[in-house]
Amino acid sequence: MTETSRFGAPSRRAFLKTSLASAALASALPGIAFAQGKVLKVAGIYTVPVEQQWVSRIHIAAVAAQTRGDIEYTYSENTANTDYPRVMREYAEQGYDMIVGEIFGVEQEAREVAADYPDVAFLMGSSFKEDPSIPNLSVFDNYIQDASYLSGIIAGAMSSSGNIGMVGGFPIPEVNRLMHAFMAGAKEMNPDMKFQVSFIGSWFDPPKAKETAYAMIENGADMLYAERFGVSDAAKEKGILAIGNVIDTQSDYPDTVVASAIWHFEPTMDAAIAKVKAGTFTAEDYGLYSFMKEGGCSLAPYGNFDGKIPQDALDLVETRSAAIKDGTFAVEINDEEPKSS
């Protein structure tokens, strides 16, 4: 029996075994040919609204590339996993040169579609690595652990109770690594920091995230890690602080969100566009373009909290930021499911 993940896709272990077997059969494969002077047509396929944190960063980068005149861009949002392979095929049949999206829930089916359209470049968010036997599919992920770690330093300094609540969508690598990095940063300021960790089983259910956060506040949390929408609303209503994730929401919660770890998808998108146009696009892992030293993530401005964050935390953030960028300090990447302490 094939190992499966909670989403019905092959487990990481089983999938990597398959990929390694494919790699053994595949040698260096050429990139996708692209006609010079042709306008690059890009399609985005998203399982949630483009306003949702994670997807919004991809969408913003694509819109920026279109505004510059580098691509023509269209997209489909709220695409169910059951419909995802069909929509991929439709865009491929319509002549799109590159398709970008997220295949976490349809890994096997999506890769089969990509294999059927070798002249189309697929740039897909994935929990798994690239497969050399499918040279037109590259993967990416939000490796913004650097910024998450820095936001944890701020949270650790601003929490008086030493109790932080953390609400996530699903315990998958993309979420887990950011939570672990945040926790490591918070412990820099308070080694005895306690964490309440919970997953709501949805990428977009603000009411459920809010209720989960309420319970954490009742259990002593005076700081919340808002991996999902709805958490900052609970913090605002209860008069405690929050840390944002992937996007900067301080304008919506000016007296609640102290800092946010921001994902910048532009380096990932621009690298893929350049390679498609140069005819060198092939199976690669674009995860490194999300690292801080590549410009893929940052800590958002403190806004209303300027002057309210302890100086020792600010000094540590500055020191660690410089070290991350010059390569003398590396934030640990831990994809294991985080637990409450």
Tab-separated table of N, CA and C in Angstrom, residues 189-297:
chain	number	residue	atom	x	y	z
A	189	MET	N	14.734	35.774	23.911
A	189	MET	CA	14.445	36.816	24.908
A	189	MET	C	13.962	36.224	26.231
A	190	ASN	N	13.348	35.050	26.169
A	190	ASN	CA	12.850	34.392	27.379
A	190	ASN	C	12.975	32.883	27.201
A	191	PRO	N	14.052	32.281	27.708
A	191	PRO	CA	14.273	30.835	27.546
A	191	PRO	C	13.159	29.978	28.135
A	192	ASP	N	12.378	30.551	29.045
A	192	ASP	CA	11.296	29.801	29.691
A	192	ASP	C	9.937	30.042	29.038
A	193	MET	N	9.938	30.636	27.859
A	193	MET	CA	8.682	30.949	27.176
A	193	MET	C	7.853	29.687	26.952
A	194	LYS	N	6.545	29.796	27.192
A	194	LYS	CA	5.617	28.702	26.952
A	194	LYS	C	4.784	28.999	25.706
A	195	PHE	N	4.434	27.937	24.989
A	195	PHE	CA	3.671	28.105	23.743
A	195	PHE	C	2.445	27.207	23.739
A	196	GLN	N	1.323	27.780	23.298
A	196	GLN	CA	0.122	26.998	23.032
A	196	GLN	C	0.011	26.897	21.505
A	197	VAL	N	0.010	25.692	20.978
A	197	VAL	CA	-0.001	25.496	19.528
A	197	VAL	C	-1.256	24.734	19.117
A	198	SER	N	-1.949	25.268	18.107
A	198	SER	CA	-3.156	24.601	17.617
A	198	SER	C	-3.311	24.832	16.118
A	199	PHE	N	-3.874	23.851	15.422
A	199	PHE	CA	-4.129	23.938	13.985
A	199	PHE	C	-5.629	23.788	13.743
A	200	ILE	N	-6.175	24.637	12.886
A	200	ILE	CA	-7.625	24.669	12.697
A	200	ILE	C	-8.113	23.779	11.558
A	201	GLY	N	-7.202	23.177	10.797
A	201	GLY	CA	-7.612	22.280	9.718
A	201	GLY	C	-8.219	22.995	8.528
A	202	SER	N	-7.808	24.225	8.300
A	202	SER	CA	-8.322	25.003	7.164
A	202	SER	C	-7.337	26.112	6.841
A	203	TRP	N	-7.285	26.469	5.550
A	203	TRP	CA	-6.462	27.603	5.150
A	203	TRP	C	-7.226	28.917	5.258
A	204	PHE	N	-8.531	28.830	5.305
A	204	PHE	CA	-9.299	30.084	5.344
A	204	PHE	C	-10.594	29.873	6.123
A	205	ASP	N	-10.522	30.045	7.424
A	205	ASP	CA	-11.679	29.946	8.302
A	205	ASP	C	-11.470	30.909	9.466
A	206	PRO	N	-11.581	32.229	9.205
A	206	PRO	CA	-11.345	33.230	10.250
A	206	PRO	C	-12.158	33.010	11.532
A	207	PRO	N	-13.435	32.648	11.451
A	207	PRO	CA	-14.192	32.434	12.696
A	207	PRO	C	-13.579	31.331	13.571
A	208	LYS	N	-13.164	30.225	12.942
A	208	LYS	CA	-12.577	29.134	13.711
A	208	LYS	C	-11.230	29.543	14.302
A	209	ALA	N	-10.423	30.277	13.526
A	209	ALA	CA	-9.129	30.752	14.022
A	209	ALA	C	-9.333	31.694	15.198
A	210	LYS	N	-10.354	32.523	15.095
A	210	LYS	CA	-10.654	33.485	16.155
A	210	LYS	C	-11.064	32.775	17.440
A	211	GLU	N	-11.925	31.791	17.329
A	211	GLU	CA	-12.370	31.044	18.508
A	211	GLU	C	-11.211	30.299	19.156
A	212	THR	N	-10.326	29.756	18.335
A	212	THR	CA	-9.154	29.050	18.860
A	212	THR	C	-8.261	30.017	19.623
A	213	ALA	N	-8.106	31.215	19.088
A	213	ALA	CA	-7.287	32.234	19.753
A	213	ALA	C	-7.919	32.672	21.073
A	214	TYR	N	-9.246	32.809	21.101
A	214	TYR	CA	-9.939	33.163	22.348
A	214	TYR	C	-9.579	32.178	23.460
A	215	ALA	N	-9.604	30.887	23.131
A	215	ALA	CA	-9.315	29.862	24.125
A	215	ALA	C	-7.894	30.003	24.665
A	216	MET	N	-6.959	30.366	23.780
A	216	MET	CA	-5.570	30.539	24.203
A	216	MET	C	-5.423	31.736	25.131
A	217	ILE	N	-6.149	32.794	24.830
A	217	ILE	CA	-6.104	33.985	25.676
A	217	ILE	C	-6.653	33.655	27.058
A	218	GLU	N	-7.742	32.908	27.092
A	218	GLU	CA	-8.314	32.497	28.372
A	218	GLU	C	-7.355	31.614	29.158
A	219	ASN	N	-6.440	30.963	28.421
A	219	ASN	CA	-5.467	30.082	29.064
A	219	ASN	C	-4.149	30.794	29.350
A	220	GLY	N	-4.164	32.124	29.320
A	220	GLY	CA	-3.002	32.892	29.759
A	220	GLY	C	-2.137	33.538	28.710
A	221	ALA	N	-2.413	33.336	27.416
A	221	ALA	CA	-1.587	33.955	26.376
A	221	ALA	C	-1.793	35.465	26.343
A	222	ASP	N	-0.700	36.212	26.303
A	222	ASP	CA	-0.813	37.666	26.145
A	222	ASP	C	-0.184	38.130	24.824
A	223	MET	N	0.144	37.172	23.982
A	223	MET	CA	0.700	37.436	22.655
A	223	MET	C	0.244	36.301	21.746
A	224	LEU	N	-0.164	36.622	20.515
A	224	LEU	CA	-0.620	35.614	19.570
A	224	LEU	C	0.206	35.643	18.292
A	225	TYR	N	0.498	34.463	17.775
A	225	TYR	CA	1.152	34.321	16.478
A	225	TYR	C	0.046	34.052	15.470
A	226	ALA	N	-0.204	35.023	14.596
A	226	ALA	CA	-1.345	34.955	13.674
A	226	ALA	C	-0.952	34.362	12.330
A	227	GLU	N	-0.862	33.042	12.282
A	227	GLU	CA	-0.546	32.389	11.010
A	227	GLU	C	-1.759	32.399	10.083
A	228	ARG	N	-2.962	32.521	10.656
A	228	ARG	CA	-4.215	32.550	9.893
A	228	ARG	C	-5.006	33.819	10.168
A	229	PHE	N	-5.835	34.204	9.202
A	229	PHE	CA	-6.765	35.305	9.408
A	229	PHE	C	-7.734	34.960	10.534
A	230	GLY	N	-8.083	35.952	11.330
A	230	GLY	CA	-9.019	35.768	12.431
A	230	GLY	C	-8.331	35.870	13.776
A	231	VAL	N	-7.052	35.514	13.827
A	231	VAL	CA	-6.308	35.528	15.083
A	231	VAL	C	-6.093	36.949	15.583
A	232	SER	N	-5.713	37.847	14.682
A	232	SER	CA	-5.480	39.231	15.090
A	232	SER	C	-6.773	39.916	15.535
A	233	ASP	N	-7.910	39.456	14.989
A	233	ASP	CA	-9.192	39.999	15.431
A	233	ASP	C	-9.436	39.657	16.894
A	234	ALA	N	-9.114	38.423	17.274
A	234	ALA	CA	-9.271	38.011	18.665
A	234	ALA	C	-8.355	38.820	19.566
A	235	ALA	N	-7.099	39.026	19.110
A	235	ALA	CA	-6.150	39.797	19.906
A	235	ALA	C	-6.641	41.235	20.100
A	236	LYS	N	-7.140	41.833	19.040
A	236	LYS	CA	-7.642	43.204	19.109
A	236	LYS	C	-8.812	43.316	20.082
A	237	GLU	N	-9.745	42.388	19.993
A	237	GLU	CA	-10.932	42.438	20.851
A	237	GLU	C	-10.600	42.215	22.321
A	238	LYS	N	-9.564	41.422	22.583
A	238	LYS	CA	-9.198	41.121	23.967
A	238	LYS	C	-8.093	42.028	24.497
A	239	GLY	N	-7.621	42.935	23.654
A	239	GLY	CA	-6.627	43.913	24.106
A	239	GLY	C	-5.241	43.359	24.328
A	240	ILE	N	-4.848	42.321	23.553
A	240	ILE	CA	-3.483	41.817	23.644
A	240	ILE	C	-2.789	42.024	22.301
A	241	LEU	N	-1.527	41.600	22.209
A	241	LEU	CA	-0.727	41.852	21.020
A	241	LEU	C	-0.645	40.625	20.113
A	242	ALA	N	-0.255	40.861	18.867
A	242	ALA	CA	-0.126	39.780	17.893
A	242	ALA	C	1.062	40.014	16.973
A	243	ILE	N	1.526	38.937	16.383
A	243	ILE	CA	2.591	38.962	15.379
A	243	ILE	C	2.013	38.425	14.078
A	244	GLY	N	2.213	39.139	12.979
A	244	GLY	CA	1.671	38.726	11.692
A	244	GLY	C	2.587	37.781	10.940
A	245	ASN	N	2.045	37.179	9.892
A	245	ASN	CA	2.784	36.193	9.108
A	245	ASN	C	2.502	36.359	7.627
A	246	VAL	N	3.541	36.410	6.822
A	246	VAL	CA	3.520	36.458	5.358
A	246	VAL	C	3.157	37.841	4.814
A	247	ILE	N	2.145	38.490	5.389
A	247	ILE	CA	1.766	39.838	4.950
A	247	ILE	C	1.786	40.790	6.142
A	248	ASP	N	1.830	42.093	5.860
A	248	ASP	CA	1.830	43.115	6.903
A	248	ASP	C	0.402	43.601	7.120
A	249	THR	N	-0.167	43.293	8.266
A	249	THR	CA	-1.548	43.677	8.556
A	249	THR	C	-1.645	44.788	9.602
A	250	GLN	N	-0.529	45.460	9.866
A	250	GLN	CA	-0.585	46.471	10.923
A	250	GLN	C	-1.531	47.617	10.595
A	251	SER	N	-1.698	47.934	9.318
A	251	SER	CA	-2.619	49.011	8.966
A	251	SER	C	-4.047	48.677	9.385
A	252	ASP	N	-4.374	47.391	9.429
A	252	ASP	CA	-5.704	46.957	9.865
A	252	ASP	C	-5.788	46.809	11.380
A	253	TYR	N	-4.643	46.575	12.010
A	253	TYR	CA	-4.593	46.386	13.460
A	253	TYR	C	-3.444	47.223	14.025
A	254	PRO	N	-3.545	48.544	13.924
A	254	PRO	CA	-2.417	49.411	14.280
A	254	PRO	C	-1.949	49.335	15.724
A	255	ASP	N	-2.820	48.978	16.636
A	255	ASP	CA	-2.440	48.894	18.042
A	255	ASP	C	-2.362	47.454	18.536
A	256	THR	N	-2.376	46.513	17.593
A	256	THR	CA	-2.377	45.088	17.946
A	256	THR	C	-1.195	44.336	17.354
A	257	VAL	N	-0.975	44.469	16.052
A	257	VAL	CA	0.101	43.742	15.374
A	257	VAL	C	1.414	44.506	15.527
A	258	VAL	N	2.310	43.935	16.296
A	258	VAL	CA	3.588	44.594	16.596
A	258	VAL	C	4.545	44.494	15.409
A	259	ALA	N	4.630	43.326	14.843
A	259	ALA	CA	5.565	43.080	13.734
A	259	ALA	C	5.040	41.924	12.899
A	260	SER	N	5.571	41.773	11.701
A	260	SER	CA	5.163	40.688	10.814
A	260	SER	C	6.359	40.204	10.001
A	261	ALA	N	6.393	38.884	9.783
A	261	ALA	CA	7.391	38.300	8.886
A	261	ALA	C	6.800	38.316	7.485
A	262	ILE	N	7.414	39.053	6.587
A	262	ILE	CA	6.856	39.257	5.251
A	262	ILE	C	7.545	38.371	4.212
A	263	TRP	N	6.734	37.733	3.384
A	263	TRP	CA	7.246	36.939	2.265
A	263	TRP	C	7.222	37.790	1.011
A	264	HIS	N	8.352	37.875	0.325
A	264	HIS	CA	8.454	38.589	-0.945
A	264	HIS	C	8.647	37.547	-2.049
A	265	PHE	N	7.609	37.332	-2.851
A	265	PHE	CA	7.684	36.303	-3.889
A	265	PHE	C	8.373	36.794	-5.155
A	266	GLU	N	8.624	38.096	-5.226
A	266	GLU	CA	9.211	38.656	-6.446
A	266	GLU	C	10.512	37.981	-6.877
A	267	PRO	N	11.471	37.708	-5.970
A	267	PRO	CA	12.691	37.031	-6.426
A	267	PRO	C	12.419	35.671	-7.058
A	268	THR	N	11.450	34.927	-6.518
A	268	THR	CA	11.096	33.624	-7.067
A	268	THR	C	10.465	33.773	-8.451
A	269	MET	N	9.472	34.636	-8.535
A	269	MET	CA	8.769	34.856	-9.805
A	269	MET	C	9.710	35.375	-10.885
A	270	ASP	N	10.515	36.360	-10.547
A	270	ASP	CA	11.391	36.976	-11.542
A	270	ASP	C	12.458	36.004	-12.043
A	271	ALA	N	12.948	35.147	-11.147
A	271	ALA	CA	13.947	34.156	-11.567
A	271	ALA	C	13.334	33.166	-12.552
A	272	ALA	N	12.105	32.741	-12.280
A	272	ALA	CA	11.437	31.795	-13.177
A	272	ALA	C	11.144	32.424	-14.530
A	273	ILE	N	10.656	33.657	-14.520
A	273	ILE	CA	10.360	34.353	-15.774
A	273	ILE	C	11.620	34.473	-16.630
A	274	ALA	N	12.719	34.853	-15.995
A	274	ALA	CA	13.978	35.015	-16.723
A	274	ALA	C	14.436	33.699	-17.342
A	275	LYS	N	14.266	32.603	-16.606
A	275	LYS	CA	14.728	31.309	-17.114
A	275	LYS	C	13.837	30.799	-18.247
A	276	VAL	N	12.532	31.054	-18.144
A	276	VAL	CA	11.651	30.653	-19.242
A	276	VAL	C	12.022	31.418	-20.503
A	277	LYS	N	12.222	32.717	-20.375
A	277	LYS	CA	12.569	33.540	-21.538
A	277	LYS	C	13.926	33.170	-22.127
A	278	ALA	N	14.833	32.724	-21.263
A	278	ALA	CA	16.166	32.356	-21.740
A	278	ALA	C	16.216	30.930	-22.262
A	279	GLY	N	15.104	30.194	-22.096
A	279	GLY	CA	15.081	28.810	-22.541
A	279	GLY	C	15.842	27.879	-21.631
A	280	THR	N	16.035	28.279	-20.366
A	280	THR	CA	16.820	27.465	-19.424
A	280	THR	C	15.981	26.951	-18.262
A	281	PHE	N	14.669	27.121	-18.321
A	281	PHE	CA	13.804	26.643	-17.243
A	281	PHE	C	13.808	25.124	-17.215
A	282	THR	N	14.105	24.562	-16.055
A	282	THR	CA	14.084	23.110	-15.883
A	282	THR	C	13.772	22.813	-14.425
A	283	ALA	N	13.716	21.532	-14.064
A	283	ALA	CA	13.333	21.150	-12.699
A	283	ALA	C	14.337	21.676	-11.676
A	284	GLU	N	13.859	22.554	-10.796
A	284	GLU	CA	14.698	23.130	-9.743
A	284	GLU	C	13.858	23.385	-8.499
A	285	ASP	N	14.545	23.576	-7.393
A	285	ASP	CA	13.889	23.989	-6.155
A	285	ASP	C	14.159	25.487	-5.970
A	286	TYR	N	13.104	26.299	-6.052
A	286	TYR	CA	13.233	27.746	-5.941
A	286	TYR	C	13.124	28.234	-4.496
A	287	GLY	N	13.142	27.308	-3.545
A	287	GLY	CA	12.971	27.688	-2.151
A	287	GLY	C	13.962	28.719	-1.652
A	288	LEU	N	15.185	28.663	-2.144
A	288	LEU	CA	16.218	29.573	-1.649
A	288	LEU	C	15.897	31.039	-1.938
A	289	TYR	N	15.051	31.300	-2.950
A	289	TYR	CA	14.719	32.690	-3.273
A	289	TYR	C	13.839	33.337	-2.206
A	290	SER	N	13.347	32.539	-1.245
A	290	SER	CA	12.568	33.092	-0.144
A	290	SER	C	13.445	33.461	1.053
A	291	PHE	N	14.719	33.087	1.010
A	291	PHE	CA	15.617	33.407	2.113
A	291	PHE	C	15.848	34.919	2.181
A	292	MET	N	16.132	35.415	3.379
A	292	MET	CA	16.351	36.848	3.564
A	292	MET	C	17.530	37.358	2.748
A	293	LYS	N	18.593	36.574	2.657
A	293	LYS	CA	19.773	37.034	1.929
A	293	LYS	C	19.514	37.159	0.430
A	294	GLU	N	18.422	36.538	-0.053
A	294	GLU	CA	18.029	36.648	-1.459
A	294	GLU	C	16.953	37.710	-1.667
A	295	GLY	N	16.554	38.380	-0.590
A	295	GLY	CA	15.497	39.384	-0.688
A	295	GLY	C	14.103	38.796	-0.642
A	296	GLY	N	14.004	37.516	-0.243
A	296	GLY	CA	12.714	36.832	-0.253
A	296	GLY	C	11.861	37.010	0.979
A	297	CYS	N	12.404	37.619	2.018
A	297	CYS	CA	11.596	37.882	3.214
A	297	CYS	C	12.214	39.025	3.999
